Coordinates of N, CA, C and O in Angstrom, one line a residue:
M1 N 101.2 104.4 119.7 CA 102.3 103.6 119.2 C 102.4 103.7 117.7 O 101.4 103.6 116.9
E2 N 103.6 104.0 117.2 CA 103.9 104.1 115.8 C 103.8 102.7 115.1 O 104.2 101.7 115.8
R3 N 103.3 102.6 113.9 CA 103.3 101.3 113.2 C 103.7 101.4 111.8 O 103.7 102.5 111.2
N4 N 104.1 100.3 111.2 CA 104.5 100.3 109.8 C 103.3 100.1 108.9 O 102.6 99.1 109.0
N5 N 103.0 101.1 108.1 CA 101.8 101.1 107.3 C 102.2 100.8 105.8 O 101.4 100.9 104.9
L6 N 103.4 100.3 105.6 CA 103.8 99.9 104.2 C 103.1 98.7 103.8 O 102.8 97.8 104.6
Y7 N 102.8 98.6 102.5 CA 102.1 97.4 101.9 C 103.2 96.6 101.2 O 103.7 97.0 100.2
P8 N 103.4 95.4 101.7 CA 104.5 94.6 101.0 C 103.9 93.9 99.8 O 102.8 93.4 99.7
I9 N 104.8 93.9 98.7 CA 104.5 93.2 97.5 C 105.7 92.5 97.0 O 106.8 92.9 97.4
F10 N 105.5 91.6 96.1 CA 106.7 90.9 95.5 C 106.5 91.2 94.0 O 105.6 90.8 93.3
L11 N 107.5 91.9 93.4 CA 107.5 92.3 92.0 C 108.2 91.3 91.1 O 109.2 90.8 91.5
K12 N 107.6 91.1 89.9 CA 108.3 90.3 88.9 C 109.2 91.3 88.1 O 108.8 91.8 87.1
T13 N 110.4 91.5 88.6 CA 111.3 92.5 88.0 C 111.7 92.0 86.6 O 112.2 92.9 85.8
K14 N 111.5 90.8 86.2 CA 111.8 90.4 84.8 C 110.9 91.1 83.9 O 111.2 91.3 82.7
N15 N 109.7 91.5 84.4 CA 108.7 92.1 83.5 C 108.7 93.7 83.7 O 107.9 94.3 83.1
L16 N 109.6 94.2 84.5 CA 109.7 95.6 84.7 C 111.1 96.1 84.3 O 112.0 95.4 84.1
Q17 N 111.1 97.4 84.1 CA 112.4 98.1 83.8 C 112.8 99.0 85.0 O 112.0 99.8 85.4
V18 N 114.0 98.7 85.5 CA 114.5 99.3 86.7 C 115.6 100.2 86.3 O 116.5 99.8 85.5
L19 N 115.6 101.5 86.8 CA 116.7 102.4 86.6 C 117.5 102.6 87.9 O 116.8 103.0 88.9
I20 N 118.8 102.5 87.9 CA 119.6 102.9 89.1 C 120.4 104.1 88.6 O 121.2 104.0 87.6
V21 N 120.3 105.2 89.3 CA 121.0 106.4 89.0 C 122.2 106.5 90.0 O 122.0 106.6 91.2
G22 N 123.4 106.3 89.4 CA 124.6 106.3 90.3 C 125.4 105.1 89.9 O 124.9 104.1 89.4
G23 N 126.7 105.1 90.3 CA 127.6 104.0 90.0 C 128.6 103.7 91.1 O 129.6 103.0 90.9
G24 N 128.4 104.3 92.2 CA 129.3 104.1 93.3 C 129.0 103.0 94.2 O 128.3 102.0 93.9
N25 N 129.4 103.1 95.5 CA 129.2 102.0 96.5 C 127.7 101.7 96.7 O 127.3 100.5 96.8
V26 N 126.9 102.7 96.9 CA 125.5 102.5 97.2 C 124.8 101.9 96.0 O 124.0 101.0 96.1
A27 N 125.1 102.3 94.8 CA 124.5 101.8 93.6 C 124.9 100.3 93.5 O 124.1 99.4 93.2
E28 N 126.2 100.0 93.8 CA 126.6 98.6 93.7 C 125.9 97.7 94.8 O 125.4 96.6 94.5
E29 N 125.6 98.3 95.9 CA 124.9 97.6 97.0 C 123.5 97.3 96.6 O 123.0 96.2 96.7
K30 N 122.8 98.3 96.0 CA 121.4 98.1 95.5 C 121.3 97.1 94.4 O 120.4 96.3 94.4
L31 N 122.3 97.2 93.5 CA 122.3 96.2 92.4 C 122.6 94.8 92.9 O 121.9 93.9 92.4
T32 N 123.5 94.7 93.8 CA 123.8 93.4 94.4 C 122.6 92.7 95.0 O 122.2 91.6 94.7
F33 N 121.8 93.5 95.8 CA 120.6 92.9 96.5 C 119.5 92.6 95.5 O 118.8 91.7 95.6
L34 N 119.4 93.5 94.5 CA 118.4 93.3 93.5 C 118.6 92.1 92.7 O 117.7 91.2 92.5
L35 N 119.9 91.9 92.2 CA 120.2 90.7 91.4 C 120.2 89.4 92.3 O 120.0 88.3 91.7
K36 N 120.6 89.5 93.5 CA 120.6 88.4 94.4 C 119.2 87.8 94.5 O 118.9 86.6 94.5
S37 N 118.2 88.7 94.7 CA 116.8 88.3 94.9 C 116.2 88.0 93.5 O 115.3 87.1 93.4
S38 N 116.5 88.8 92.5 CA 115.9 88.7 91.2 C 116.9 88.7 90.1 O 117.1 89.7 89.4
P39 N 117.6 87.6 89.9 CA 118.7 87.5 88.9 C 118.3 87.8 87.5 O 119.1 88.2 86.7
D40 N 117.0 87.8 87.2 CA 116.5 88.0 85.9 C 115.9 89.5 85.7 O 115.3 89.8 84.7
A41 N 116.2 90.3 86.7 CA 115.8 91.7 86.7 C 116.4 92.5 85.5 O 117.5 92.2 85.1
H42 N 115.6 93.3 84.9 CA 116.1 94.2 83.8 C 116.4 95.6 84.4 O 115.5 96.3 84.9
V43 N 117.7 95.9 84.4 CA 118.2 97.1 85.0 C 119.0 97.9 84.1 O 119.8 97.4 83.3
T44 N 118.8 99.2 84.2 CA 119.7 100.2 83.5 C 120.3 101.0 84.6 O 119.7 101.4 85.5
M45 N 121.6 101.2 84.4 CA 122.3 102.1 85.4 C 122.9 103.3 84.6 O 123.5 103.1 83.5
V46 N 122.8 104.5 85.1 CA 123.3 105.6 84.5 C 124.2 106.4 85.5 O 123.8 106.6 86.6
S47 N 125.5 106.6 85.1 CA 126.4 107.3 86.0 C 127.6 107.7 85.1 O 128.0 107.0 84.2
P48 N 128.3 108.8 85.5 CA 129.5 109.1 84.8 C 130.7 108.1 85.1 O 131.6 108.1 84.3
M49 N 130.6 107.3 86.1 CA 131.6 106.3 86.4 C 130.9 105.1 87.1 O 129.9 105.2 87.7
F50 N 131.6 103.9 86.9 CA 131.1 102.7 87.6 C 132.3 102.0 88.2 O 133.4 102.0 87.7
R51 N 132.1 101.5 89.4 CA 133.1 100.7 90.1 C 133.4 99.4 89.3 O 132.5 98.9 88.6
E52 N 134.6 98.9 89.4 CA 135.0 97.7 88.7 C 134.1 96.5 89.1 O 133.7 95.7 88.2
A53 N 133.8 96.4 90.4 CA 132.9 95.3 90.8 C 131.5 95.5 90.3 O 130.9 94.5 90.0
T54 N 131.1 96.7 90.1 CA 129.7 96.9 89.6 C 129.7 96.5 88.1 O 128.7 95.8 87.7
I55 N 130.7 96.8 87.4 CA 130.8 96.4 86.0 C 130.8 94.9 85.9 O 130.1 94.3 85.0
A56 N 131.6 94.2 86.7 CA 131.7 92.8 86.7 C 130.3 92.2 87.0 O 129.8 91.2 86.3
M57 N 129.6 92.7 88.0 CA 128.3 92.2 88.3 C 127.3 92.5 87.2 O 126.5 91.6 86.9
A58 N 127.3 93.7 86.6 CA 126.4 94.0 85.6 C 126.6 93.0 84.4 O 125.6 92.7 83.7
N59 N 127.8 92.6 84.1 CA 128.1 91.7 83.0 C 127.5 90.3 83.3 O 127.3 89.5 82.3
T60 N 127.1 90.0 84.5 CA 126.5 88.7 84.8 C 125.0 88.7 84.7 O 124.4 87.6 84.7
G61 N 124.4 89.8 84.6 CA 122.9 89.9 84.6 C 122.4 90.7 83.4 O 123.2 91.0 82.5
C62 N 121.2 91.0 83.4 CA 120.6 91.8 82.3 C 120.6 93.3 82.7 O 119.6 93.9 83.0
V63 N 121.9 93.8 82.7 CA 122.1 95.1 83.2 C 122.8 95.9 82.1 O 123.8 95.5 81.5
T64 N 122.2 97.1 81.8 CA 122.8 98.0 80.8 C 123.4 99.2 81.5 O 122.7 99.8 82.4
R65 N 124.6 99.5 81.2 CA 125.3 100.6 81.8 C 125.4 101.7 80.8 O 125.8 101.5 79.7
I66 N 125.1 102.9 81.3 CA 125.2 104.1 80.4 C 126.1 105.1 81.1 O 125.8 105.5 82.3
K67 N 127.2 105.5 80.5 CA 128.2 106.4 81.1 C 127.7 107.8 80.8 O 128.0 108.3 79.7
D68 N 127.0 108.5 81.7 CA 126.5 109.8 81.4 C 126.0 110.3 82.8 O 125.8 109.6 83.8
T69 N 125.7 111.6 82.8 CA 125.0 112.2 84.0 C 123.5 112.0 83.8 O 123.0 111.8 82.7
Y70 N 122.8 112.1 84.9 CA 121.4 111.9 84.9 C 120.7 112.9 84.1 O 121.0 114.1 84.2
K71 N 119.7 112.5 83.3 CA 118.7 113.4 82.6 C 117.4 112.7 82.7 O 117.3 111.5 82.8
D72 N 116.3 113.5 82.8 CA 115.0 112.9 83.0 C 114.6 112.0 81.8 O 113.7 111.2 82.0
S73 N 115.2 112.1 80.7 CA 114.9 111.2 79.6 C 115.2 109.8 79.9 O 114.7 108.9 79.3
Y74 N 116.1 109.6 80.8 CA 116.4 108.2 81.2 C 115.3 107.5 82.0 O 115.3 106.3 82.1
L75 N 114.3 108.3 82.3 CA 113.1 107.7 83.0 C 112.1 107.0 82.0 O 111.3 106.2 82.4
D76 N 112.3 107.4 80.7 CA 111.4 106.8 79.7 C 111.4 105.3 79.7 O 112.4 104.7 79.6
G77 N 110.2 104.8 79.8 CA 110.0 103.3 79.8 C 110.3 102.6 81.1 O 110.3 101.4 81.2
K78 N 110.7 103.4 82.1 CA 111.1 102.7 83.4 C 109.9 102.7 84.3 O 109.1 103.5 84.3
H79 N 109.9 101.6 85.1 CA 108.8 101.4 86.1 C 109.2 101.9 87.5 O 108.3 102.4 88.3
M80 N 110.4 101.6 87.9 CA 110.9 102.0 89.2 C 112.3 102.5 89.1 O 113.1 102.0 88.2
V81 N 112.7 103.4 90.0 CA 113.9 104.1 90.0 C 114.6 104.1 91.3 O 113.9 104.3 92.3
V82 N 115.9 103.9 91.4 CA 116.6 104.0 92.6 C 117.7 105.0 92.4 O 118.6 104.9 91.5
A83 N 117.7 106.1 93.2 CA 118.7 107.2 93.1 C 119.8 106.9 94.2 O 119.4 106.9 95.4
T84 N 121.0 106.9 93.8 CA 122.1 106.5 94.7 C 123.3 107.4 94.7 O 124.3 107.1 95.2
T85 N 123.2 108.6 94.0 CA 124.3 109.4 93.9 C 124.7 110.1 95.2 O 123.9 110.1 96.2
D86 N 125.9 110.6 95.3 CA 126.4 111.3 96.5 C 126.1 112.8 96.4 O 126.7 113.6 97.1
I87 N 125.3 113.2 95.4 CA 124.9 114.6 95.2 C 123.5 114.7 95.5 O 122.6 114.4 94.7
P88 N 123.1 115.3 96.7 CA 121.7 115.3 97.2 C 120.8 116.0 96.2 O 119.7 115.6 96.0
E89 N 121.3 117.1 95.5 CA 120.5 117.8 94.5 C 120.1 116.9 93.4 O 118.9 117.0 92.9
V90 N 120.9 116.1 92.9 CA 120.6 115.1 91.8 C 119.6 114.1 92.3 O 118.6 113.9 91.6
N91 N 119.8 113.6 93.5 CA 118.8 112.6 94.0 C 117.4 113.2 94.2 O 116.4 112.6 93.8
V92 N 117.3 114.5 94.6 CA 116.0 115.2 94.8 C 115.4 115.4 93.4 O 114.2 115.3 93.2
Q93 N 116.3 115.8 92.4 CA 115.8 116.0 91.1 C 115.2 114.7 90.5 O 114.1 114.7 89.9
V94 N 115.9 113.6 90.7 CA 115.4 112.3 90.3 C 114.0 112.0 90.9 O 113.1 111.6 90.3
Y95 N 113.9 112.3 92.2 CA 112.7 112.1 93.0 C 111.5 113.0 92.3 O 110.5 112.5 92.0
N96 N 111.8 114.2 92.1 CA 110.8 115.1 91.6 C 110.4 114.7 90.2 O 109.2 114.8 89.8
D97 N 111.4 114.3 89.4 CA 111.1 113.9 88.0 C 110.2 112.6 88.0 O 109.3 112.5 87.2
C98 N 110.5 111.7 88.9 CA 109.7 110.5 89.1 C 108.3 110.8 89.5 O 107.3 110.2 89.0
R99 N 108.1 111.7 90.5 CA 106.8 112.1 90.9 C 106.0 112.7 89.8 O 104.8 112.4 89.6
A100 N 106.6 113.5 89.0 CA 105.9 114.1 87.8 C 105.5 113.1 86.8 O 104.5 113.3 86.1
Q101 N 106.2 112.0 86.7 CA 105.9 111.0 85.7 C 105.3 109.7 86.3 O 105.1 108.7 85.6
S102 N 104.9 109.8 87.6 CA 104.2 108.6 88.3 C 105.1 107.4 88.2 O 104.6 106.3 88.0
K103 N 106.4 107.5 88.5 CA 107.3 106.4 88.6 C 107.6 106.1 90.1 O 107.7 107.1 90.9
L104 N 107.7 104.9 90.4 CA 108.0 104.5 91.8 C 109.5 104.9 92.0 O 110.4 104.5 91.1
V105 N 109.9 105.5 93.1 CA 111.2 105.9 93.3 C 111.7 105.7 94.7 O 110.9 105.7 95.7
N106 N 113.0 105.3 94.8 CA 113.7 105.2 96.1 C 114.9 106.0 96.1 O 115.8 105.8 95.2
V107 N 115.0 107.0 96.9 CA 116.3 107.7 97.1 C 117.0 107.1 98.3 O 116.5 107.2 99.4
A108 N 118.1 106.5 98.0 CA 118.8 105.7 99.0 C 119.1 106.5 100.3 O 119.6 107.7 100.2
D109 N 118.8 105.9 101.4 CA 119.1 106.6 102.7 C 118.4 107.9 102.9 O 118.9 108.8 103.6
N110 N 117.2 108.1 102.3 CA 116.5 109.3 102.4 C 115.0 109.0 102.4 O 114.3 109.3 101.4
P111 N 114.5 108.5 103.5 CA 113.1 108.0 103.6 C 112.0 108.9 103.1 O 111.1 108.5 102.5
P112 N 112.1 110.3 103.3 CA 111.1 111.1 102.8 C 110.9 111.1 101.3 O 109.9 111.5 100.8
Y113 N 112.0 110.7 100.6 CA 112.0 110.7 99.2 C 111.9 109.2 98.6 O 112.5 108.9 97.6
C114 N 111.2 108.4 99.3 CA 111.0 107.0 98.9 C 109.5 106.6 98.8 O 108.8 106.9 99.7
D115 N 109.2 106.0 97.7 CA 107.9 105.4 97.6 C 107.9 103.9 98.1 O 106.9 103.3 98.3
F116 N 109.1 103.4 98.1 CA 109.3 102.0 98.6 C 110.7 101.9 99.2 O 111.6 102.7 98.9
Y117 N 110.9 100.9 100.0 CA 112.2 100.6 100.6 C 112.6 99.2 100.1 O 111.8 98.3 99.9
M118 N 113.9 99.0 100.1 CA 114.4 97.7 99.7 C 114.9 97.1 101.0 O 116.0 97.3 101.4
G119 N 114.0 96.2 101.6 CA 114.3 95.7 102.9 C 115.1 94.4 102.9 O 115.6 94.0 101.8
G120 N 115.2 93.8 104.0 CA 115.9 92.5 104.1 C 115.1 91.4 103.5 O 113.9 91.4 103.6
I121 N 115.8 90.5 102.8 CA 115.1 89.4 102.1 C 115.8 88.1 102.4 O 117.0 88.0 102.4
V122 N 114.9 87.1 102.8 CA 115.4 85.7 103.0 C 114.7 84.9 101.9 O 113.5 84.9 101.7
T123 N 115.6 84.1 101.2 CA 115.0 83.3 100.1 C 115.5 81.8 100.3 O 116.7 81.6 100.5
K124 N 114.6 80.9 100.4 CA 114.9 79.5 100.4 C 114.0 78.8 99.4 O 112.8 78.5 99.7
G125 N 114.5 78.6 98.2 CA 113.7 78.0 97.1 C 112.5 78.9 96.7 O 112.7 80.1 96.4
N126 N 111.3 78.4 96.8 CA 110.1 79.2 96.5 C 109.6 80.0 97.6 O 108.7 80.8 97.5
V127 N 110.2 79.9 98.8 CA 109.8 80.7 100.0 C 110.7 82.0 100.0 O 111.9 81.9 100.0
K128 N 110.0 83.1 100.1 CA 110.8 84.4 100.2 C 110.1 85.2 101.3 O 108.9 85.4 101.3
V129 N 110.9 85.7 102.2 CA 110.4 86.5 103.3 C 111.0 87.9 103.2 O 112.3 88.0 103.1
A130 N 110.2 89.0 103.2 CA 110.8 90.3 103.1 C 110.6 91.0 104.5 O 109.6 90.8 105.2
I131 N 111.6 91.8 104.9 CA 111.6 92.4 106.2 C 111.7 93.9 106.1 O 112.6 94.4 105.3
S132 N 110.8 94.6 106.7 CA 110.9 96.1 106.7 C 110.9 96.7 108.1 O 110.2 96.2 109.0
T133 N 111.7 97.7 108.3 CA 111.7 98.4 109.6 C 111.1 99.9 109.3 O 111.4 100.8 110.1
N134 N 110.3 100.0 108.2 CA 109.7 101.3 107.9 C 110.8 102.3 107.6 O 110.6 103.5 107.9
G135 N 111.9 101.9 107.1 CA 113.0 102.8 106.8 C 113.8 103.4 108.0 O 114.6 104.2 107.9
K136 N 113.5 102.8 109.2 CA 114.0 103.4 110.4 C 115.4 102.7 110.8 O 116.3 103.4 111.3
S137 N 115.6 101.4 110.4 CA 116.8 100.8 110.8 C 117.2 99.6 109.9 O 116.9 98.5 110.2
P138 N 117.9 99.9 108.8 CA 118.4 98.9 107.9 C 119.2 97.8 108.7 O 119.2 96.6 108.3
T139 N 119.9 98.2 109.7 CA 120.7 97.3 110.5 C 119.9 96.2 111.2 O 120.2 95.0 111.2
T140 N 118.7 96.7 111.7 CA 117.8 95.7 112.3 C 117.2 94.8 111.3 O 117.1 93.6 111.5
A141 N 116.9 95.3 110.1 CA 116.4 94.4 109.0 C 117.4 93.4 108.7 O 117.1 92.2 108.4
K142 N 118.7 93.8 108.6 CA 119.8 92.9 108.3 C 119.9 91.8 109.4 O 120.0 90.6 109.0
R143 N 119.8 92.1 110.6 CA 119.9 91.1 111.7 C 118.7 90.2 111.7 O 118.9 89.0 111.9
L144 N 117.5 90.7 111.4 CA 116.3 89.9 111.3 C 116.5 88.9 110.1 O 116.1 87.7 110.2
R145 N 117.0 89.4 109.0 CA 117.3 88.5 107.9 C 118.2 87.4 108.3 O 117.9 86.2 107.9
Q146 N 119.3 87.7 109.0 CA 120.2 86.6 109.4 C 119.5 85.6 110.3 O 119.7 84.4 110.2
F147 N 118.6 86.1 111.2 CA 117.9 85.3 112.1 C 117.0 84.3 111.3 O 117.0 83.1 111.6
F148 N 116.2 84.9 110.4 CA 115.3 84.0 109.6 C 116.0 83.0 108.7 O 115.5 81.9 108.5
E149 N 117.2 83.4 108.2 CA 117.9 82.5 107.4 C 118.3 81.3 108.2 O 118.4 80.2 107.7
D150 N 118.6 81.5 109.5 CA 118.9 80.4 110.4 C 117.7 79.5 110.8 O 117.9 78.3 110.9
V151 N 116.6 80.2 111.1 CA 115.4 79.4 111.6 C 114.5 78.8 110.6 O 113.9 77.8 110.9
I152 N 114.5 79.3 109.4 CA 113.7 78.7 108.4 C 114.4 77.4 107.9 O 115.6 77.5 107.4
P153 N 113.8 76.3 108.0 CA 114.5 75.0 107.6 C 114.9 75.0 106.1 O 114.2 75.5 105.3
E154 N 116.0 74.4 105.8 CA 116.5 74.3 104.5 C 115.5 73.5 103.6 O 115.5 73.8 102.4
N155 N 114.8 72.6 104.1 CA 113.9 71.8 103.3 C 112.5 72.4 103.2 O 111.6 71.7 102.7
I156 N 112.4 73.7 103.5 CA 111.0 74.3 103.4 C 110.5 74.3 101.9 O 109.3 74.2 101.7
D157 N 111.4 74.3 101.0 CA 111.0 74.3 99.6 C 110.4 73.0 99.2 O 109.4 72.9 98.4
D158 N 110.9 71.9 99.8 CA 110.3 70.6 99.5 C 108.9 70.5 100.0 O 108.0 70.0 99.4
L159 N 108.7 71.1 101.2 CA 107.3 71.2 101.8 C 106.4 72.0 100.9 O 105.3 71.5 100.6
V160 N 106.9 73.1 100.4 CA 106.0 73.9 99.6 C 105.6 73.2 98.3 O 104.5 73.2 97.9
K161 N 106.6 72.5 97.7 CA 106.3 71.8 96.4 C 105.4 70.6 96.7 O 104.4 70.4 95.9
N162 N 105.6 69.9 97.8 CA 104.7 68.8 98.1 C 103.2 69.3 98.4 O 102.3 68.7 98.0
L163 N 103.1 70.4 99.1 CA 101.8 71.0 99.4 C 101.1 71.5 98.1 O 99.9 71.4 98.0
N164 N 101.9 72.0 97.2 CA 101.3 72.4 95.9 C 100.7 71.2 95.2 O 99.6 71.2 94.7
V165 N 101.4 70.1 95.2 CA 100.9 68.8 94.6 C 99.7 68.4 95.3 O 98.6 68.0 94.7
Y166 N 99.7 68.4 96.7 CA 98.6 67.9 97.5 C 97.4 68.8 97.2 O 96.2 68.3 97.1
R167 N 97.6 70.1 97.2 CA 96.5 71.1 97.0 C 95.7 70.8 95.7 O 94.5 70.9 95.7
K168 N 96.4 70.3 94.7 CA 95.7 70.0 93.4 C 94.9 68.8 93.5 O 94.0 68.6 92.6
T169 N 95.0 67.9 94.5 CA 94.3 66.7 94.7 C 93.0 66.9 95.5 O 92.2 66.0 95.6
I170 N 92.9 68.0 96.3 CA 91.8 68.2 97.2 C 90.6 68.5 96.4 O 90.5 69.3 95.5
K171 N 89.5 67.8 96.8 CA 88.2 68.0 96.2 C 87.4 69.0 97.0 O 87.6 69.2 98.2
G172 N 86.4 69.6 96.4 CA 85.5 70.6 97.1 C 85.7 72.0 96.6 O 86.5 72.2 95.7
D173 N 84.9 72.9 97.2 CA 85.0 74.3 96.8 C 86.2 75.0 97.4 O 86.9 74.4 98.2
F174 N 86.4 76.2 97.1 CA 87.6 77.0 97.6 C 87.6 76.9 99.1 O 88.7 76.7 99.7
E175 N 86.5 77.2 99.8 CA 86.5 77.2 101.2 C 86.9 75.9 101.8 O 87.6 75.8 102.8
Q176 N 86.4 74.8 101.3 CA 86.7 73.5 101.8 C 88.2 73.2 101.6 O 88.9 72.6 102.4
K177 N 88.8 73.6 100.4 CA 90.2 73.4 100.2 C 91.1 74.1 101.2 O 92.0 73.6 101.7
V178 N 90.7 75.4 101.4 CA 91.4 76.2 102.4 C 91.4 75.6 103.8 O 92.4 75.5 104.5
E179 N 90.2 75.1 104.2 CA 90.1 74.5 105.5 C 90.9 73.2 105.6 O 91.6 73.0 106.6
T180 N 90.9 72.4 104.5 CA 91.7 71.2 104.5 C 93.2 71.5 104.6 O 93.9 70.9 105.4
L181 N 93.7 72.5 103.8 CA 95.1 72.9 103.9 C 95.5 73.5 105.2 O 96.6 73.3 105.7
N182 N 94.6 74.3 105.8 CA 94.9 74.9 107.1 C 95.0 73.8 108.2 O 96.0 73.9 109.0
E183 N 94.2 72.8 108.1 CA 94.3 71.7 109.1 C 95.6 70.9 108.9 O 96.3 70.6 109.8
F184 N 95.9 70.7 107.6 CA 97.0 69.9 107.2 C 98.3 70.6 107.6 O 99.3 69.9 108.0
T185 N 98.4 71.9 107.5 CA 99.6 72.6 107.8 C 99.8 73.2 109.2 O 100.8 73.8 109.5
K186 N 98.8 73.1 110.0 CA 98.9 73.8 111.3 C 100.1 73.3 112.1 O 100.7 74.0 112.9
G187 N 100.5 72.0 111.9 CA 101.6 71.5 112.6 C 102.9 72.1 112.2 O 103.9 72.1 113.0
L188 N 103.0 72.7 111.1 CA 104.2 73.3 110.6 C 104.6 74.5 111.5 O 105.8 74.6 111.9
V189 N 103.7 75.3 111.9 CA 103.9 76.4 112.8 C 104.4 75.9 114.2 O 105.3 76.4 114.8
E190 N 103.7 74.9 114.6 CA 104.1 74.3 115.9 C 105.5 73.7 115.9 O 106.2 73.9 116.9
K191 N 105.9 73.1 114.8 CA 107.3 72.6 114.7 C 108.3 73.7 114.7 O 109.4 73.5 115.3
I192 N 108.0 74.8 114.1 CA 109.0 75.9 114.0 C 109.2 76.6 115.4 O 110.2 77.0 115.8
K193 N 108.1 76.6 116.2 CA 108.2 77.2 117.5 C 109.1 76.4 118.3 O 109.8 76.5 119.1

């Protein structure tokens, strides 16, 4: 049986420099999801053209637009890169340049040229759930995102904040604290079922 061997992480994109190569529909979609999840992300976009909606969105965030064709010098200082052009040769060049410079790269809709995938994300306050289908079915990730948005209670953030306060009052060593919190929260899972 095939399994998903990806390692999920949550990035502080406020502390990173992200490059999006392209300015069309796919670039706009990637920027939309990035800013929805991380409104304080630092993003540079390079493309000979940008859609009007992309320009408007870029103006609401920490997004720099550069009207130009891709050059490897645009990778300088970047931590992760998303290639979204409709020219396969450019996307592969971005991938190869990123590999040569040890940059994380995602070539949209081309899993063999991806170090990471931008999966479905559900956010409710401090709770964030990321969904991956191992690059096999973005539509399934979208449907699962919609499902989790419905089943995760709106007040989950209140629970998280209250548990954080409670956690600080628990006495004992790390193991005792974990045991106490596990006992205290086991009813949460039963309520969701």
